[in-house]
mmCIF file of C-alpha atoms in Angstrom:
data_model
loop_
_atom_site.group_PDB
_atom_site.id
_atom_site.type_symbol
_atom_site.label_atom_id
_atom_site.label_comp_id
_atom_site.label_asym_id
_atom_site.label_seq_id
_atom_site.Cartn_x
_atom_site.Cartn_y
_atom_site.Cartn_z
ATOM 1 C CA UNK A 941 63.807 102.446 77.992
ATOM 2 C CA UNK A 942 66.440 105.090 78.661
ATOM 3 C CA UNK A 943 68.003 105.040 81.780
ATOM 4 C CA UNK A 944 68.663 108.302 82.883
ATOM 5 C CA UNK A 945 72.141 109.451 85.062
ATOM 6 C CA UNK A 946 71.830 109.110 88.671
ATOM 7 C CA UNK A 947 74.788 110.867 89.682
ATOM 8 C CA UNK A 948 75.900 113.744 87.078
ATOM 9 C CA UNK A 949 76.822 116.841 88.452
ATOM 10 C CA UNK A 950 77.927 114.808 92.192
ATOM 11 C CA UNK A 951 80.010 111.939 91.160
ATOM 12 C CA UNK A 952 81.343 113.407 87.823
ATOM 13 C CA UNK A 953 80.648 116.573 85.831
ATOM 14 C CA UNK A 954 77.489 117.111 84.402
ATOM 15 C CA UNK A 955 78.545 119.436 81.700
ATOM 16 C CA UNK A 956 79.786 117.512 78.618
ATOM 17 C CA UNK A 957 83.210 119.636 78.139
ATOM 18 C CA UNK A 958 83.511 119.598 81.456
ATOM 19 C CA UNK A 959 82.819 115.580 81.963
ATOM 20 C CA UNK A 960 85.134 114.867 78.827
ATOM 21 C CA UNK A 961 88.277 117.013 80.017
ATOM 22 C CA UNK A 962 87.939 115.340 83.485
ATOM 23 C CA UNK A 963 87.828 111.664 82.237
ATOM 24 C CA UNK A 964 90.454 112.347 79.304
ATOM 25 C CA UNK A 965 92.567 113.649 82.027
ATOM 26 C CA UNK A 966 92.651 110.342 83.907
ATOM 27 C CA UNK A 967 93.379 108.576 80.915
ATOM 28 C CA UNK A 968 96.610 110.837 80.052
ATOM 29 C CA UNK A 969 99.830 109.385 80.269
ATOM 30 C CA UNK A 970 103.366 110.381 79.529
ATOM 31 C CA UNK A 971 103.909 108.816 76.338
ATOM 32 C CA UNK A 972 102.631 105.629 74.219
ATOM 33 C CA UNK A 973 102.031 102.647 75.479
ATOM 34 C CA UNK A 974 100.823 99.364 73.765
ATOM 35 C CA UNK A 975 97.183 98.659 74.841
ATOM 36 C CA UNK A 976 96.632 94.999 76.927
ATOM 37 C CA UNK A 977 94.170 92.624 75.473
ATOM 38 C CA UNK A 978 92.656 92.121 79.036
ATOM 39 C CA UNK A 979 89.912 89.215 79.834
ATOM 40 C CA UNK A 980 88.729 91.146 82.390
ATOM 41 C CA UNK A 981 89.566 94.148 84.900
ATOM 42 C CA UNK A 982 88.027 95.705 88.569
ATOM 43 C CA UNK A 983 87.733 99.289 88.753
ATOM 44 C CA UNK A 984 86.696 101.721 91.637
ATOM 45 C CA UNK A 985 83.501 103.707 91.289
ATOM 46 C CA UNK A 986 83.766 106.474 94.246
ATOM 47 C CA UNK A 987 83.655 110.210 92.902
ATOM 48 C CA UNK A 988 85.983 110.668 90.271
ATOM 49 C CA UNK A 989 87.737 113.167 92.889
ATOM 50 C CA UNK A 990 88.732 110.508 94.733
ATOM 51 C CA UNK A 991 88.616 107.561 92.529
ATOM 52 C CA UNK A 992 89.067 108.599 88.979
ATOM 53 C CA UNK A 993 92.540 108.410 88.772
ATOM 54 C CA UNK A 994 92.871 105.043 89.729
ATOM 55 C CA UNK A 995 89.967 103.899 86.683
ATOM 56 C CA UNK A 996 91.654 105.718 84.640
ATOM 57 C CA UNK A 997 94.757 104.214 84.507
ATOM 58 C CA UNK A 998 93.506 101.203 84.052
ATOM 59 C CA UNK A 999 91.376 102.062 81.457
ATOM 60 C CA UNK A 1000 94.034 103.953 79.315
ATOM 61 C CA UNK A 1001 96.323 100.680 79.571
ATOM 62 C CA UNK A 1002 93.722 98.005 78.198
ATOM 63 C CA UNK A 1003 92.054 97.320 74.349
ATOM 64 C CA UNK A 1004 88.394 98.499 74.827
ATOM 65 C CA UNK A 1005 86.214 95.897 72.464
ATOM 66 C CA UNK A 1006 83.102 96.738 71.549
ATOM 67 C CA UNK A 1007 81.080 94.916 73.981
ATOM 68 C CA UNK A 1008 81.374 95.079 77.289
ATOM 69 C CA UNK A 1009 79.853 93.166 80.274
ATOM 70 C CA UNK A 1010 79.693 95.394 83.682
ATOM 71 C CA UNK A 1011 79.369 94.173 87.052
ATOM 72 C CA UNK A 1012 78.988 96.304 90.109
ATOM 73 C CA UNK A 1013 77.141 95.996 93.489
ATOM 74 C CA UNK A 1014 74.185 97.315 94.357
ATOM 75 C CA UNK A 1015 74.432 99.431 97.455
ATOM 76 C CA UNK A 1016 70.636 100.452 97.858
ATOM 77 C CA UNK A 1017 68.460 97.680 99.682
ATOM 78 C CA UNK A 1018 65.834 98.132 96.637
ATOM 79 C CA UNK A 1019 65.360 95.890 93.374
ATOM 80 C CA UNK A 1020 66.321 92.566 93.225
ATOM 81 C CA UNK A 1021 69.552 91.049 94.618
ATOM 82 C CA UNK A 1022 70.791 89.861 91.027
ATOM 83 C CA UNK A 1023 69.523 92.201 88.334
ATOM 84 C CA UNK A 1024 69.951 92.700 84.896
ATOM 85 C CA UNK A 1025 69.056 95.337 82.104
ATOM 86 C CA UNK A 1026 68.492 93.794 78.824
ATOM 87 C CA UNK A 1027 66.802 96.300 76.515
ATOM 88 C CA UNK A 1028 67.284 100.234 75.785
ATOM 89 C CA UNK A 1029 70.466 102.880 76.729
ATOM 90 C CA UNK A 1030 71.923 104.661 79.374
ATOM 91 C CA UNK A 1031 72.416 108.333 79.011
ATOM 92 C CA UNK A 1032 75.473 110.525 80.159
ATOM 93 C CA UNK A 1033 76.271 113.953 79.542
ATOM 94 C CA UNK A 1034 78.396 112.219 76.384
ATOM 95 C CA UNK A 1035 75.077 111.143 75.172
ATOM 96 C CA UNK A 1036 73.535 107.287 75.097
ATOM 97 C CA UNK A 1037 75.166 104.045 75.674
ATOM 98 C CA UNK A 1038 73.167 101.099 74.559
ATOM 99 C CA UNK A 1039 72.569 98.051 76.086
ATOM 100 C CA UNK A 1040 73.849 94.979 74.034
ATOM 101 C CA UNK A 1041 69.928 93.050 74.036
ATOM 102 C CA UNK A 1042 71.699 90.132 72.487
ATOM 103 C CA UNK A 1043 73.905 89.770 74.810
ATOM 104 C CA UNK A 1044 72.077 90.488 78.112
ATOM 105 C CA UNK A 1045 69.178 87.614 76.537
ATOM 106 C CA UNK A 1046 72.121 84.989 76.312
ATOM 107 C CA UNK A 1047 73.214 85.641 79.670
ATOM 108 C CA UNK A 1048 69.783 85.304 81.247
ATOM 109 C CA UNK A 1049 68.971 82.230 79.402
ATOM 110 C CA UNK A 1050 72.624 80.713 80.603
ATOM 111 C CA UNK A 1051 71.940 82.070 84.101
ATOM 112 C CA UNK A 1052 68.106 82.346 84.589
ATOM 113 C CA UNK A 1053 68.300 83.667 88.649
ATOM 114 C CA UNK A 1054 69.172 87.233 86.948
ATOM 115 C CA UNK A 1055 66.050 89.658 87.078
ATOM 116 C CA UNK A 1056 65.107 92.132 84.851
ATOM 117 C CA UNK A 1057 64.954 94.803 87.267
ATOM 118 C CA UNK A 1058 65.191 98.631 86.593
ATOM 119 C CA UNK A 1059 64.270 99.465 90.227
ATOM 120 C CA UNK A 1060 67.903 98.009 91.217
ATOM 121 C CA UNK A 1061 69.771 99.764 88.689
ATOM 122 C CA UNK A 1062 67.833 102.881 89.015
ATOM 123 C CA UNK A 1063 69.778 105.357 91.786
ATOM 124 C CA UNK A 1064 73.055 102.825 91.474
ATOM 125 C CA UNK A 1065 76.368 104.325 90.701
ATOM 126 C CA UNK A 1066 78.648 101.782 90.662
ATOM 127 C CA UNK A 1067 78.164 101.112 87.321
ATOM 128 C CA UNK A 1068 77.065 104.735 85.877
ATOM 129 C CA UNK A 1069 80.304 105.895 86.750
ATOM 130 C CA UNK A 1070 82.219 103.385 84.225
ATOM 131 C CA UNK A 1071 80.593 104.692 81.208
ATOM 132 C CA UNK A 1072 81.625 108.247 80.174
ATOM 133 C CA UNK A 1073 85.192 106.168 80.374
ATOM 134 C CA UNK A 1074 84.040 103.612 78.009
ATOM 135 C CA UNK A 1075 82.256 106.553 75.779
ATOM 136 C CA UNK A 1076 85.562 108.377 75.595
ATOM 137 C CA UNK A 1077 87.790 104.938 74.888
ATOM 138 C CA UNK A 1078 85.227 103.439 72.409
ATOM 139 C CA UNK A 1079 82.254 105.534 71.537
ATOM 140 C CA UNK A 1080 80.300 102.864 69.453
ATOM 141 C CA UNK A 1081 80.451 100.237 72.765
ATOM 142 C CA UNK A 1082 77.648 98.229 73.697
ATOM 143 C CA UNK A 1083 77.303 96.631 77.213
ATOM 144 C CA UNK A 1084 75.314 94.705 79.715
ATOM 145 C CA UNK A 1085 74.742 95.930 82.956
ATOM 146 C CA UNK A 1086 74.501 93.342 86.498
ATOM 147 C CA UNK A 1087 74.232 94.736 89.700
ATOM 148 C CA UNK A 1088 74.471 92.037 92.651
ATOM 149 C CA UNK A 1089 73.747 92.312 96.365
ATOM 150 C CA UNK A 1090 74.760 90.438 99.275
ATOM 151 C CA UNK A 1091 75.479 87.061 97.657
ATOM 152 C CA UNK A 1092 77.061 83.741 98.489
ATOM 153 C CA UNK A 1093 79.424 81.247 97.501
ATOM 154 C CA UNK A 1094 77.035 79.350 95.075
ATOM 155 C CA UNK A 1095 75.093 81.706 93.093
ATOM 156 C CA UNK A 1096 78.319 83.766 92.306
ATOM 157 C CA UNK A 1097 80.196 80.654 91.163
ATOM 158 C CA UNK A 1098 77.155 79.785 88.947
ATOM 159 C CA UNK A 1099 77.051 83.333 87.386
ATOM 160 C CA UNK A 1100 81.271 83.136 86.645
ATOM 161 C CA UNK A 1101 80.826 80.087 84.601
ATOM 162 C CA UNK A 1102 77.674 81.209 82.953
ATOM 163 C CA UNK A 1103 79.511 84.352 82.167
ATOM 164 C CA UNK A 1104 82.593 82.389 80.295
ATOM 165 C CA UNK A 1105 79.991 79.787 78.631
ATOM 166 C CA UNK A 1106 78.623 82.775 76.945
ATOM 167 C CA UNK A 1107 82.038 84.964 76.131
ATOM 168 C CA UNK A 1108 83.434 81.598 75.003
ATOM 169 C CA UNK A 1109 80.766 81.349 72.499
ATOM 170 C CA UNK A 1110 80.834 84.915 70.806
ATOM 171 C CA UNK A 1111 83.326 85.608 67.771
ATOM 172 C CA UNK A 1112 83.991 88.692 68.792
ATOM 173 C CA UNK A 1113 85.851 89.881 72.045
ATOM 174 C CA UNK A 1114 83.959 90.701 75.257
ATOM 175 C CA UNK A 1115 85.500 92.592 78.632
ATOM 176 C CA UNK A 1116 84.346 91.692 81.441
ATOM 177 C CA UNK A 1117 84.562 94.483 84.485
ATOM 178 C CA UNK A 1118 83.938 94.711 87.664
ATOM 179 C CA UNK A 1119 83.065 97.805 89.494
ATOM 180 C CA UNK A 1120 84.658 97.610 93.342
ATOM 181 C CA UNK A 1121 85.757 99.773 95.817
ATOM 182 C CA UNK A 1122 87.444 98.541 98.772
ATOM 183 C CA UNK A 1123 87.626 98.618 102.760
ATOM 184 C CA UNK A 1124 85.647 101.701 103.584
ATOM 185 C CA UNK A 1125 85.700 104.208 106.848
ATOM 186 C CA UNK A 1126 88.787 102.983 108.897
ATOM 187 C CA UNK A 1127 92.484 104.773 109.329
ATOM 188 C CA UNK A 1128 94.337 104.803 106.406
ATOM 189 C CA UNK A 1129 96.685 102.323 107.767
ATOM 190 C CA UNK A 1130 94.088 99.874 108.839
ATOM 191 C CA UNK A 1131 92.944 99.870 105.412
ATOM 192 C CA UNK A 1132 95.610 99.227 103.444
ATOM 193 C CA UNK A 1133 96.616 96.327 105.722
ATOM 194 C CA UNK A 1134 93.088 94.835 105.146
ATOM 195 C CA UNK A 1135 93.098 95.736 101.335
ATOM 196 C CA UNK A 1136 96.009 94.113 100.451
ATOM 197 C CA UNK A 1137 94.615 90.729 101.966
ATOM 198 C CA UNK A 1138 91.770 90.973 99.363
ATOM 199 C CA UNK A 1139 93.925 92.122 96.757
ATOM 200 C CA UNK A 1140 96.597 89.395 96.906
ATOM 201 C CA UNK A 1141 93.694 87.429 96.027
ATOM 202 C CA UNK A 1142 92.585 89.012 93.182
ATOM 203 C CA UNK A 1143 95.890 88.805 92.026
ATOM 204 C CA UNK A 1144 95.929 85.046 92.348
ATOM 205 C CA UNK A 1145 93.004 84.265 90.291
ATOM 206 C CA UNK A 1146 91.480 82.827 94.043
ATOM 207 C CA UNK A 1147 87.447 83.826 93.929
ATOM 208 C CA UNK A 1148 86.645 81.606 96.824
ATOM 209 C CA UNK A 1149 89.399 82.471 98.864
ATOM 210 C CA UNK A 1150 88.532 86.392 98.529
ATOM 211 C CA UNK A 1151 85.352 85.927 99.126
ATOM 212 C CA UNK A 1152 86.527 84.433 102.415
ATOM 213 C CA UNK A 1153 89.066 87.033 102.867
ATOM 214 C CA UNK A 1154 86.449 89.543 102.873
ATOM 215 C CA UNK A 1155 84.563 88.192 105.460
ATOM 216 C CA UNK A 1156 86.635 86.722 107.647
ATOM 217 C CA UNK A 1157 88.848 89.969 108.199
ATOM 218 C CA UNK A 1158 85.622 92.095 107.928
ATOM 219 C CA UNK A 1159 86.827 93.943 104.833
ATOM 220 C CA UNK A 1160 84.006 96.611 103.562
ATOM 221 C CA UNK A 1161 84.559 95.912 99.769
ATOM 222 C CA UNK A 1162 81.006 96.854 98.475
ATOM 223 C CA UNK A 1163 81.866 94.885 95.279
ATOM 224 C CA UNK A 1164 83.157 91.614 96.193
ATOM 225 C CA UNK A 1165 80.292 89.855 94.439
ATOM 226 C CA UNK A 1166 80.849 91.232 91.540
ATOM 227 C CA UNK A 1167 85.071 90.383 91.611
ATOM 228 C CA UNK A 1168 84.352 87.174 92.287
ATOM 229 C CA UNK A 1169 81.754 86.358 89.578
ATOM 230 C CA UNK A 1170 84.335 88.213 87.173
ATOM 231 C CA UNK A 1171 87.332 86.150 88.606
ATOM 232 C CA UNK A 1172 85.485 82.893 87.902
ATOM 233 C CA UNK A 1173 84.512 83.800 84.496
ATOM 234 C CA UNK A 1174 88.167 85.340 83.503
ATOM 235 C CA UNK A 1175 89.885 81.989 85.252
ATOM 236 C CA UNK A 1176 87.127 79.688 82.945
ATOM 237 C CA UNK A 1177 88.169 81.818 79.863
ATOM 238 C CA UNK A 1178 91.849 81.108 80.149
ATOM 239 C CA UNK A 1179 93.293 84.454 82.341
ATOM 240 C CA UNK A 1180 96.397 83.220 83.881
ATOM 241 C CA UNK A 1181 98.280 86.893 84.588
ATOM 242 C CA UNK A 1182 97.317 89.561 86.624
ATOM 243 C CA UNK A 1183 98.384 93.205 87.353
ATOM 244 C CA UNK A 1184 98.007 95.863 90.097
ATOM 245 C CA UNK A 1185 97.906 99.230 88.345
ATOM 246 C CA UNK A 1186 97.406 101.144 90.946
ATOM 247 C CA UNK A 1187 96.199 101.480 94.994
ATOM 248 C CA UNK A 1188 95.235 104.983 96.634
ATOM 249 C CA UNK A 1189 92.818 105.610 99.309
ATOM 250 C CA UNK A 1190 90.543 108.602 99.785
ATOM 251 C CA UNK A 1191 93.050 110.348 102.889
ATOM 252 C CA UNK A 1192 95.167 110.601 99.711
ATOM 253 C CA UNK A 1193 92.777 113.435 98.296
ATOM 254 C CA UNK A 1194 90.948 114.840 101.192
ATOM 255 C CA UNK A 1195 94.320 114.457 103.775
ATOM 256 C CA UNK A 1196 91.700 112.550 105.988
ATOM 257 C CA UNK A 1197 93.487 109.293 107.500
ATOM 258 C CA UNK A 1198 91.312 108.627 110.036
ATOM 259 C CA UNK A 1199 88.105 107.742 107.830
ATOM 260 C CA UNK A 1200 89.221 106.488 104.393
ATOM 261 C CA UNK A 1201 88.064 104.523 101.541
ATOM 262 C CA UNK A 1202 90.355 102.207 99.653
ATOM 263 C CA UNK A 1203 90.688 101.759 95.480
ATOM 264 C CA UNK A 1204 92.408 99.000 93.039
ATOM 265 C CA UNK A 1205 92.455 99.146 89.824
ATOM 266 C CA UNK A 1206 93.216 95.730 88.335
ATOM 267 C CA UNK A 1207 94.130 94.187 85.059
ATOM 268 C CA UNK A 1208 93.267 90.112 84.385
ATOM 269 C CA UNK A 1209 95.206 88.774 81.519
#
């Protein structure tokens, strides 16, 4: 099955020149740097407009292996809640990106709640967005794509360690990522207030106290499920260091402070 692009020509650039100039844009920098071998990072997935800067950056700074696991949220009340893709490719305007089949069937079998589900994946962004990145940083990548809705404690916690069991046992590296925006539609100031609540956690390697975080101060991070599956599974595997690369909010772009959305682009060591 080839999954076609849900969001070319709105979220990104559906011309290929165009597309590739954008994203190798974000991933400029002023001189060279020596890549991180990351365990794991979260990314935003808004409009590259607004979001693409921050992705970028962290992209640009970390080794891209050839297999990568993505994690994102799914925003649209259709599909099932925790849904995988196990077979086929995802096109771009950079061409295909195939799914890593060996991969995704380890994964199920470790965590069998996953669905195979191309109704929930379908219209989703959240993880479409992450790929003409990943084409650009490592063209021959493979990946598995989860989306996750509305999800507690226990079912998270039980897909981070399934995660890690299966990482742990592959020779070669894996990257886990996880596709998250943060607090969306309040001031400016109210957001970044919230946001840094929820990022302090991150940065602490503390899954079930962000998943608290988010609820308890009614933060609007669409992929919270997704961090904290990734922060289990990165903790599991050994990541002891984190690092905010960058924090910007939509008012940034648009000069709109009243109604903004928040982004954090994360590194786990």
């Amino acid at each position: 099955m080839i999954r076609l692009p849900a969001v070319a020509g709105r979220f990104y650039p559906d011309d290929p020149g165009r597309l590739r100039a954008a994203v190798d844009s974000f991933l400029a920098s002023g001189g060279e740097e020596k890549k991180i071998r990351a365990r794991a990072c979260l990314v935003p997935h808004a409009g590259y407009i607004y979001s693409g800067r921050v992705a970028g950056e962290v992209y640009r700074r970390i080794e891209i292996p050839g297999r990568v696991i993505l994690l994102g949220p799914r925003h649209f009340p259709r599909g099932a809640p925790l849904s995988i893709l196990s077979d086929g490719a995802w096109r771009t305007p950079l061409g295909l990106a195939p799914i890593d089949h060996l991969l995704a069937e380890k994964i199920v079998g470790a965590f069998p709640l996953l669905s195979e589900d191309a109704v929930a994946h379908s219209e989703e962004h959240s993880l479409e967005v992450q790929l003409p990145f990943l084409q650009r940083l490592a063209p021959s990548f493979m990946f598995v794509p989860i989306v996750i809705g509305p999800a507690r404690w226990e079912p998270l916690e039980a897909l981070g360690h399934a995660l890690a069991r299966v990482i742990a046992a592959e020779r070669e590296p894996v990257l886990l990522i996880a596709s998250s925006d943060m607090n969306h539609y309040e001031s400016d100031a109210v957001t970044r207030v919230k946001d840094r609540k929820a990022i302090d956690r991150i940065l602490a390697l503390d899954p079930r106290r962000l998943i608290d975080t988010v609820r308890d101060e009614n933060i609007s991070m669409c992929g919270y499920a997704a961090a904290v599956a990734v922060l289990i599974a990165a903790r599991e595997l050994g990541a002891t260091e984190t690092e905010l690369v960058r924090y910007a909010t939509s008012g940034e772009v648009n000069g709109d402070m009243q109604e903004v959305v928040g982004y954090a682009g994360i590194i786990i060591k």
